[in-house]
Short mmCIF file of C-alpha atoms in Angstrom, two decimals:
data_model
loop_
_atom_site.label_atom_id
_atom_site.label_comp_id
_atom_site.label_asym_id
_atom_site.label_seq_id
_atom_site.Cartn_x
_atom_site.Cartn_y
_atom_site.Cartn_z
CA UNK A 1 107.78 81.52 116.18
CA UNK A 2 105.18 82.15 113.79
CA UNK A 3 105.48 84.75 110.92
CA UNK A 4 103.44 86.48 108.43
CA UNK A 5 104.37 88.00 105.67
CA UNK A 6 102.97 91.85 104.89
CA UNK A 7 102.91 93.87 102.00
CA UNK A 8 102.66 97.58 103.22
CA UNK A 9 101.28 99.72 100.47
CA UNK A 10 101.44 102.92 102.28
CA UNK A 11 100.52 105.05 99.21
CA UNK A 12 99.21 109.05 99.25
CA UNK A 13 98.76 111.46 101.46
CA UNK A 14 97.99 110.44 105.04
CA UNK A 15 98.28 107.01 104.06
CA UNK A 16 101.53 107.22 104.94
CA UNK A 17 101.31 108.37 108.57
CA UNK A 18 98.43 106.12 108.98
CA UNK A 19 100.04 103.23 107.82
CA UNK A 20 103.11 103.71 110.05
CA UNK A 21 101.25 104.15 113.47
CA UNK A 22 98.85 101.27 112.37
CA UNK A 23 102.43 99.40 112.04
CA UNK A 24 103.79 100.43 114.97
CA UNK A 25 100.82 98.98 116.71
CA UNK A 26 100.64 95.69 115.17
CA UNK A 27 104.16 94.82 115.46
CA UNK A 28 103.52 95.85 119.53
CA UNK A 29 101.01 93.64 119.22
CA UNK A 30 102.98 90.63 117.68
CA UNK A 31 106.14 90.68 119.96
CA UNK A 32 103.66 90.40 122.96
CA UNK A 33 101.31 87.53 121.39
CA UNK A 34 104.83 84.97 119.99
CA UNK A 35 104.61 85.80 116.28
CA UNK A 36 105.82 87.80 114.02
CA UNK A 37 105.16 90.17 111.27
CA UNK A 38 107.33 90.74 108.58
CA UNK A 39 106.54 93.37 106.69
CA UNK A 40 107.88 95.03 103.17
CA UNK A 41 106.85 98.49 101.64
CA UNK A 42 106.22 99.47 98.06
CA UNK A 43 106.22 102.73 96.69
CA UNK A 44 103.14 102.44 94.47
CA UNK A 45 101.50 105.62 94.58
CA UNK A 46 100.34 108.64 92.47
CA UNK A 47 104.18 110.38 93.03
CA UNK A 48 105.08 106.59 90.99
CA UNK A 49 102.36 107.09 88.27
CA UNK A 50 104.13 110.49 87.83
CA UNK A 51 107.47 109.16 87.40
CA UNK A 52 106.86 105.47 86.07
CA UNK A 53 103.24 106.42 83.97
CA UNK A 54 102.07 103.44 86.66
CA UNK A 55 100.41 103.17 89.41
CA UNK A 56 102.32 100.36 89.92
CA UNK A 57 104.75 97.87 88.17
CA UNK A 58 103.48 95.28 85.54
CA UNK A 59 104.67 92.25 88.18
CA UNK A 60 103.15 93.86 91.05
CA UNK A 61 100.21 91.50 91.02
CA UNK A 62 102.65 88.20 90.83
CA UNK A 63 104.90 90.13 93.21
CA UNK A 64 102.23 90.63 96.19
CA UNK A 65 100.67 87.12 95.58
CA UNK A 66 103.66 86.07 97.62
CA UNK A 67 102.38 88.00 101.07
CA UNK A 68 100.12 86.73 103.63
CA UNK A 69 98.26 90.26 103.89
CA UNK A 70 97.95 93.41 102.24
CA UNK A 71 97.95 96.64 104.24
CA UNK A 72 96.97 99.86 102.34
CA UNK A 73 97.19 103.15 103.28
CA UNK A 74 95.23 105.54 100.90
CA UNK A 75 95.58 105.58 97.24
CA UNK A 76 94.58 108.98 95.37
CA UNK A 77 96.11 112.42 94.57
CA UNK A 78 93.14 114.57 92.03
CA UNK A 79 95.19 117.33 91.72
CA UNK A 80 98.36 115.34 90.64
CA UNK A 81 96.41 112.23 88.84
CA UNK A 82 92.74 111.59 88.24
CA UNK A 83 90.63 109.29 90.52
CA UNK A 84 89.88 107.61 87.50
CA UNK A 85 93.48 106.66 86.78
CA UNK A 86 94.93 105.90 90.93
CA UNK A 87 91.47 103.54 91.44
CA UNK A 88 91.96 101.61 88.17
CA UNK A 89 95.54 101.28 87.97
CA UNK A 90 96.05 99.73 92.19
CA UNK A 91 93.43 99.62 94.12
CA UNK A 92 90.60 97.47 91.46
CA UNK A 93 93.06 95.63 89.73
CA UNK A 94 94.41 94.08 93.08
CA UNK A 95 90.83 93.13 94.37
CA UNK A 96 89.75 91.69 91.25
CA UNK A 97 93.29 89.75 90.62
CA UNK A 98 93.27 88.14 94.11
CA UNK A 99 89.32 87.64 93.99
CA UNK A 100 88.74 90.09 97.22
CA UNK A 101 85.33 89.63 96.21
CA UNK A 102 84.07 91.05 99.98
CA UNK A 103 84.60 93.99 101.19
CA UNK A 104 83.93 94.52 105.05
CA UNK A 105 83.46 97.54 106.71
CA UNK A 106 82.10 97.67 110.47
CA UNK A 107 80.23 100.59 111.44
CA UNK A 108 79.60 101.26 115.44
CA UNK A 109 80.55 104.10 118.10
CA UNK A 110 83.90 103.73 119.90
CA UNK A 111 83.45 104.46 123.24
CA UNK A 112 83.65 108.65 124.05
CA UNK A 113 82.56 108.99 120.26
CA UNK A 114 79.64 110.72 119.75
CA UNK A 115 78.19 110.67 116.55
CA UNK A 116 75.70 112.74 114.90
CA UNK A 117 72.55 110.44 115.39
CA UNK A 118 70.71 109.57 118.27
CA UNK A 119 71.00 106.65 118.21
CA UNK A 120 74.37 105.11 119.91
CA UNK A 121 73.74 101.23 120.82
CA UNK A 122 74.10 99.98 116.60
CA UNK A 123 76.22 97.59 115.19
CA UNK A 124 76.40 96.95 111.11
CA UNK A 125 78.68 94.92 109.32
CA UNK A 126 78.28 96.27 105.91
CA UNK A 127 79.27 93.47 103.44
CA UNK A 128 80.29 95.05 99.68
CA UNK A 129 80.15 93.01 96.29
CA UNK A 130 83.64 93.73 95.56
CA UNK A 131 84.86 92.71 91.87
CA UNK A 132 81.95 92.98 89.51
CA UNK A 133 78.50 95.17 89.59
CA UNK A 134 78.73 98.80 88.50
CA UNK A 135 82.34 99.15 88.92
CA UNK A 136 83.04 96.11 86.40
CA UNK A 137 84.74 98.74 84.30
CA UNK A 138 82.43 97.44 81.14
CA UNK A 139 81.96 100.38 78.62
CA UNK A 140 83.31 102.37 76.51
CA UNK A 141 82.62 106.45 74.91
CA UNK A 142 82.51 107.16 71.17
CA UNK A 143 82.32 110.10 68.76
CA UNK A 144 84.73 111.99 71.85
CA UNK A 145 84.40 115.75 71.63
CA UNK A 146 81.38 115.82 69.55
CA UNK A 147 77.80 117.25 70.08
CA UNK A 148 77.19 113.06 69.06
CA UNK A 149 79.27 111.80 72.30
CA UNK A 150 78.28 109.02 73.98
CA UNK A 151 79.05 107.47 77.29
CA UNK A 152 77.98 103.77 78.45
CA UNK A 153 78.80 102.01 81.55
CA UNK A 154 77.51 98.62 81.45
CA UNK A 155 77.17 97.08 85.36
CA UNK A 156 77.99 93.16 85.05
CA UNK A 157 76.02 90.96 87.95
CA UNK A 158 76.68 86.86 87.64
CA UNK A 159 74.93 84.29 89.29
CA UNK A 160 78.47 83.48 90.40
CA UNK A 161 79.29 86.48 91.87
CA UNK A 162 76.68 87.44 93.28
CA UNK A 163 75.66 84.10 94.35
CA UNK A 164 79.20 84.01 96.63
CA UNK A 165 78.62 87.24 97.73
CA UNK A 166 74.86 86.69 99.77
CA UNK A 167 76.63 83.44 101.15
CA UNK A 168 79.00 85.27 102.92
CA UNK A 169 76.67 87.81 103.78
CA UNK A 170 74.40 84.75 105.25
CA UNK A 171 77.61 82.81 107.65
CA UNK A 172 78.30 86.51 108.53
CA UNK A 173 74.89 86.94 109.98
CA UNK A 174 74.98 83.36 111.51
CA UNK A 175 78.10 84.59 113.64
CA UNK A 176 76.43 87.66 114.78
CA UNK A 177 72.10 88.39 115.44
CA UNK A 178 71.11 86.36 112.56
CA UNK A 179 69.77 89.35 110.85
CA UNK A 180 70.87 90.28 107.01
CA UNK A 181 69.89 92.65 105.16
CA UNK A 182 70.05 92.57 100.92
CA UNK A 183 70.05 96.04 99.40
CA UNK A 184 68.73 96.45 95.42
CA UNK A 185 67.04 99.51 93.65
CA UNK A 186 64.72 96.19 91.93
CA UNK A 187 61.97 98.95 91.59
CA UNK A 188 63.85 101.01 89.05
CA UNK A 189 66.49 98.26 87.61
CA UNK A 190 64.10 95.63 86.22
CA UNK A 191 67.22 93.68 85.05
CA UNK A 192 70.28 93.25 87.36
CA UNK A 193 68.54 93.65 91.00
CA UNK A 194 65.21 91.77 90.12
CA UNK A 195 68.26 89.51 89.45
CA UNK A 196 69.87 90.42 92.69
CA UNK A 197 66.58 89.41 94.74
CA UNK A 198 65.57 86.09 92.74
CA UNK A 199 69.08 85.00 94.14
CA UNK A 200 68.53 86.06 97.47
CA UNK A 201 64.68 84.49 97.69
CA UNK A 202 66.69 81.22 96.49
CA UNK A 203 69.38 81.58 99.13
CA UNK A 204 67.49 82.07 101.96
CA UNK A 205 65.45 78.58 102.76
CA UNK A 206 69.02 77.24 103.38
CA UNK A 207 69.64 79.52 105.97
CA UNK A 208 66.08 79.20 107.58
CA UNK A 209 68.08 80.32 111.13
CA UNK A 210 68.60 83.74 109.29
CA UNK A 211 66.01 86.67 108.99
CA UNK A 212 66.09 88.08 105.60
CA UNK A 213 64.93 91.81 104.34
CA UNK A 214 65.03 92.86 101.12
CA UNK A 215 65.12 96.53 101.09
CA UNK A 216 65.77 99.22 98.33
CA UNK A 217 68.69 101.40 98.37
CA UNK A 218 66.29 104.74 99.00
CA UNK A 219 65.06 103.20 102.04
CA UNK A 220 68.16 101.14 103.49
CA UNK A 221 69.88 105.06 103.81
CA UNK A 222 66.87 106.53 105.71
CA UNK A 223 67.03 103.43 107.91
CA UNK A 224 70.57 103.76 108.53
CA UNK A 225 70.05 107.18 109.64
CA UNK A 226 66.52 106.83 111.21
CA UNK A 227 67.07 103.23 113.12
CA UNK A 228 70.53 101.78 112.37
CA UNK A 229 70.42 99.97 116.10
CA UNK A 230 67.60 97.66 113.81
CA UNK A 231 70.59 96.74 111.45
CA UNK A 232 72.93 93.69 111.59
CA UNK A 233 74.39 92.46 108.57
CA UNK A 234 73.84 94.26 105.36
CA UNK A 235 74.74 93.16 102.04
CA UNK A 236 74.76 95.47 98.88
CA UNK A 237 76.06 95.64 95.43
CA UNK A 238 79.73 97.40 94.84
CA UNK A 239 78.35 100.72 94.19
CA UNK A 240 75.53 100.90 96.69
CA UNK A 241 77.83 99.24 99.56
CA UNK A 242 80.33 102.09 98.53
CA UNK A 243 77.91 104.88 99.09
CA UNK A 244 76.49 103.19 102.25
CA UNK A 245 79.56 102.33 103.89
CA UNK A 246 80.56 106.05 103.45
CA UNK A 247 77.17 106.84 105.16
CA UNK A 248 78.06 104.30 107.85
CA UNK A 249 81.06 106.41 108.43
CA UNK A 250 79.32 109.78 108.88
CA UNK A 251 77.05 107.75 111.66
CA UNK A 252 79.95 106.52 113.79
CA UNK A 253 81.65 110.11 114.01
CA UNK A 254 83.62 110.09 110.31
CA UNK A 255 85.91 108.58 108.36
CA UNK A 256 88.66 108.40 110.76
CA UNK A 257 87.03 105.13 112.54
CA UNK A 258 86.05 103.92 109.37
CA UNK A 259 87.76 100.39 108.97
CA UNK A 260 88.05 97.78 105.88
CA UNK A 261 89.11 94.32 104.91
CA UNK A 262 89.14 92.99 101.06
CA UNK A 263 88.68 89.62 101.76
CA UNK A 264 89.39 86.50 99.41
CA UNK A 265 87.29 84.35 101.37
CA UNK A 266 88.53 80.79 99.92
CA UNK A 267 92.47 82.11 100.70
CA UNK A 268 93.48 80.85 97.24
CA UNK A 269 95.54 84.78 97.17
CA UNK A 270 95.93 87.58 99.67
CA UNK A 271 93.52 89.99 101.51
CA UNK A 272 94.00 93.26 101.48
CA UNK A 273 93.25 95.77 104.80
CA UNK A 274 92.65 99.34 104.69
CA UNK A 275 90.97 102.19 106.09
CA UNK A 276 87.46 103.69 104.02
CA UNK A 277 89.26 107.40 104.17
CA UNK A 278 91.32 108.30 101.04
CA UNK A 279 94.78 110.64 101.33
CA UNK A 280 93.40 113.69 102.56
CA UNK A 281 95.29 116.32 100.56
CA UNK A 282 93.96 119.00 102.55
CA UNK A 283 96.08 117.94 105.81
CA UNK A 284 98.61 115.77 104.41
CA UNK A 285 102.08 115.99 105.95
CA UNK A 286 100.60 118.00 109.09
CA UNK A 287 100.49 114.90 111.26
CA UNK A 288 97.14 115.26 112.44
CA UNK A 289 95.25 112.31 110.43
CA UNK A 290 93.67 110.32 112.93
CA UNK A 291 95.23 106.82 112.53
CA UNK A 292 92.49 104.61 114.32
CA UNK A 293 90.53 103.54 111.34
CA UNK A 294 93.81 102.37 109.99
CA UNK A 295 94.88 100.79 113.41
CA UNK A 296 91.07 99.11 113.28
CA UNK A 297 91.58 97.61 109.70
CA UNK A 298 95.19 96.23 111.10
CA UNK A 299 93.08 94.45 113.79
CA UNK A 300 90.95 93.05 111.53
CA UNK A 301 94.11 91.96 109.05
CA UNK A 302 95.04 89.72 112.35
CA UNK A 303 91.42 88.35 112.69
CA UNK A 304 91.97 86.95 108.88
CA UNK A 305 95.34 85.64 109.78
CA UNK A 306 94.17 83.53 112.55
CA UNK A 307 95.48 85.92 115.29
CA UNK A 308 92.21 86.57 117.00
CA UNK A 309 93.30 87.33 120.92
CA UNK A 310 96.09 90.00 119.06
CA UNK A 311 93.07 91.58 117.24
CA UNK A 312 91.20 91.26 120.28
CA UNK A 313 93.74 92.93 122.38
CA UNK A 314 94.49 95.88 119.33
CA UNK A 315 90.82 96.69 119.28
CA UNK A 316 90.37 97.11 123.26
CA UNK A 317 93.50 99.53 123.19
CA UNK A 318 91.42 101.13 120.82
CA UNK A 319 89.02 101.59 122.79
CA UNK A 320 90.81 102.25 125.62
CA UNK A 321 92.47 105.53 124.09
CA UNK A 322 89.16 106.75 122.23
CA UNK A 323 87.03 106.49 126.12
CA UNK A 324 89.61 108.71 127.59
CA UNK A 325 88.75 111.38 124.90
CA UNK A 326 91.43 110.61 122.55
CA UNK A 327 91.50 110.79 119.66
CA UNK A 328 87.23 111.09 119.23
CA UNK A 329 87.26 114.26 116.91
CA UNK A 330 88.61 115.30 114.17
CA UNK A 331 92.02 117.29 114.00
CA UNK A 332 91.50 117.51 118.21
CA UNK A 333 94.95 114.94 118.48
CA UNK A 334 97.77 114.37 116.82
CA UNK A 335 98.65 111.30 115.10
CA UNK A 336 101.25 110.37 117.15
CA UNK A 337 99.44 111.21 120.46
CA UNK A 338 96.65 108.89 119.21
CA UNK A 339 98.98 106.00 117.91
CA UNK A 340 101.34 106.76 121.66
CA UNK A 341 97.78 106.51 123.37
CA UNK A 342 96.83 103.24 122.03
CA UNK A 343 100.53 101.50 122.46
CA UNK A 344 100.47 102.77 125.90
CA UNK A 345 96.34 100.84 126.26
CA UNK A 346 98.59 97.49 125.36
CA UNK A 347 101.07 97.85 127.38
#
């Protein structure tokens, strides 16, 4: 029998619940498919920054190299530890070490969903720059605590990197409508995305079975709001594909159906699978985070593996629990009604 190796990072918050029902799913889905998933949890977590001063341990990286797949729960505590700290110390420095350098995040209605638009019949694949951009971490502040303080935050784009990432964004689009989408601001930031759309003018004669827009970040969110069923593939920089992944959440009912794979494309290191929510404070420990988005990112963690008729079979359970009205709204189930509802769709 076959068997992959997972590291389960359930983390903060509801990232714990989350990352058990998406568990309990996937090993359902495993035993009934002939392989196996072997999975192994790590504490790292803003509860281990407060009793370590880490988010994590100095080996972690060499230590998760080792794993077939990463699956993260939610990473983040503000009132405990700053954002600043819990995103810098796990969650970057394990996309940048293992050269996640896409981040994917689907964005369509489940069946019984209703979102907020319209519009119900889209289907984006938003496709993130993942390691470098504005959230290269290049910068520095001076003179601290003086009326002479200064901040800069210097965004790094390479030909390299972003290069890789319009590639991918390209044999994305040739699996799907053969539409893409590249996202700048080139109006504004003369430097970096002029840079961003001299690539993608290069790019594009080798993918003449592609249609290519170039729009600017302004006008990609009023489209995604205004005609997302016009969208296919859309490729942005790591800060705008943050913000409009976030806004691709809001349009297919919130961030509990929000799903996302860091993916080393090349497979020299692990991927890493989690869902776009973060640990939810708020309604931690109540047991009513809805699990799906985590379940969803699972599914796609299977697709990467090779396992495509188990993530088939994961998603239509999915969807099979969200068209009977379950779990479709916020706080309205349970966690364990929704992840009970979806073991029952693959049974």
């Amino acid at each position: 029998m076959k068997s992959y190796s997972i590291a389960l990072i359930p983390g903060d918050g509801i990232g714990e619940g989350v990352t058990e029902a998406a568990w309990q799913v996937l090993q359902t889905v495993a035993e009934g498919s002939g392989f196996a998933l072997q999975g192994q949890r790590f504490p790292w977590s803003c509860a281990y920054y407060k009793e370590t001063g880490r988010m994590m341990p100095e080996d972690a990286i060499e230590t998760l190299r080792g794993f077939d797949a990463i699956l993260l729960g939610a990473v983040g505590w503000p009132a405990e530890v700053p954002d600043s700290v819990s995103l810098h110390g796990l969650l970057l420095p394990i996309r940048k070490a293992f050269v996640q350098y896409a981040n994917i995040r689907p964005h369509r209605l489940l069946p019984g969903v209703e979102g907020p638009l319209k519009a119900a019949g889209f289907d984006i694949l938003c496709i993130r720059e993942n390691t470098e951009g504005e959230y290269s971490g290049a910068g520095g502040r001076v003179h601290q605590g003086t009326s002479d303080e200064v901040a800069v935050e210097t965004s790094i784009f390479t030909r390299k990197g972003v290069e890789r990432i319009l590639r991918f964004g390209f044999e994305q689009a040739r699996l799907r409508k053969r539409k893409l989408a590249s996202v700048t601001k080139s109006n504004a930031q003369k430097y970096s995305m002029v840079f961003w759309d001299e690539v993608t003018a290069r790019l594009a004669p080798e993918y003449p079975d592609v249609q290519v827009t170039s729009y600017h970040i302004d006008a990609m969110a009023a489209r995604m709001v205004m005609a997302p069923d016009s969208l296919d593939v859309v490729v942005a920089s790591n800060l705008f594909g943050d913000i409009l992944t976030d806004l691709g959440a809001a349009i297919q009912g919130g961030l509990g159906f929000a799903a996302s794979a860091n993916i080393n494309p090349d497979r020299s290191a692990p991927s890493m699978f989690e869902p776009v929510h973060g640990s939810a404070p708020d309604i931690a420990h109540l047991g009513i985070a809805n699990p799906i988005a985590a379940i969803w990112s699972g599914a796609m963690m299977l697709g990467h593996l090779g396992e495509h008729g188990a993530a088939a079979k994961v998603m239509a359970a999915i969807e099979a629990a969200t068209a009977r009205g379950i779990g479709t709204r916020p706080g309205q189930d349970r966690t364990e009604t929704i992840t009970t509802a979806v073991l029952a769709a693959l049974a």
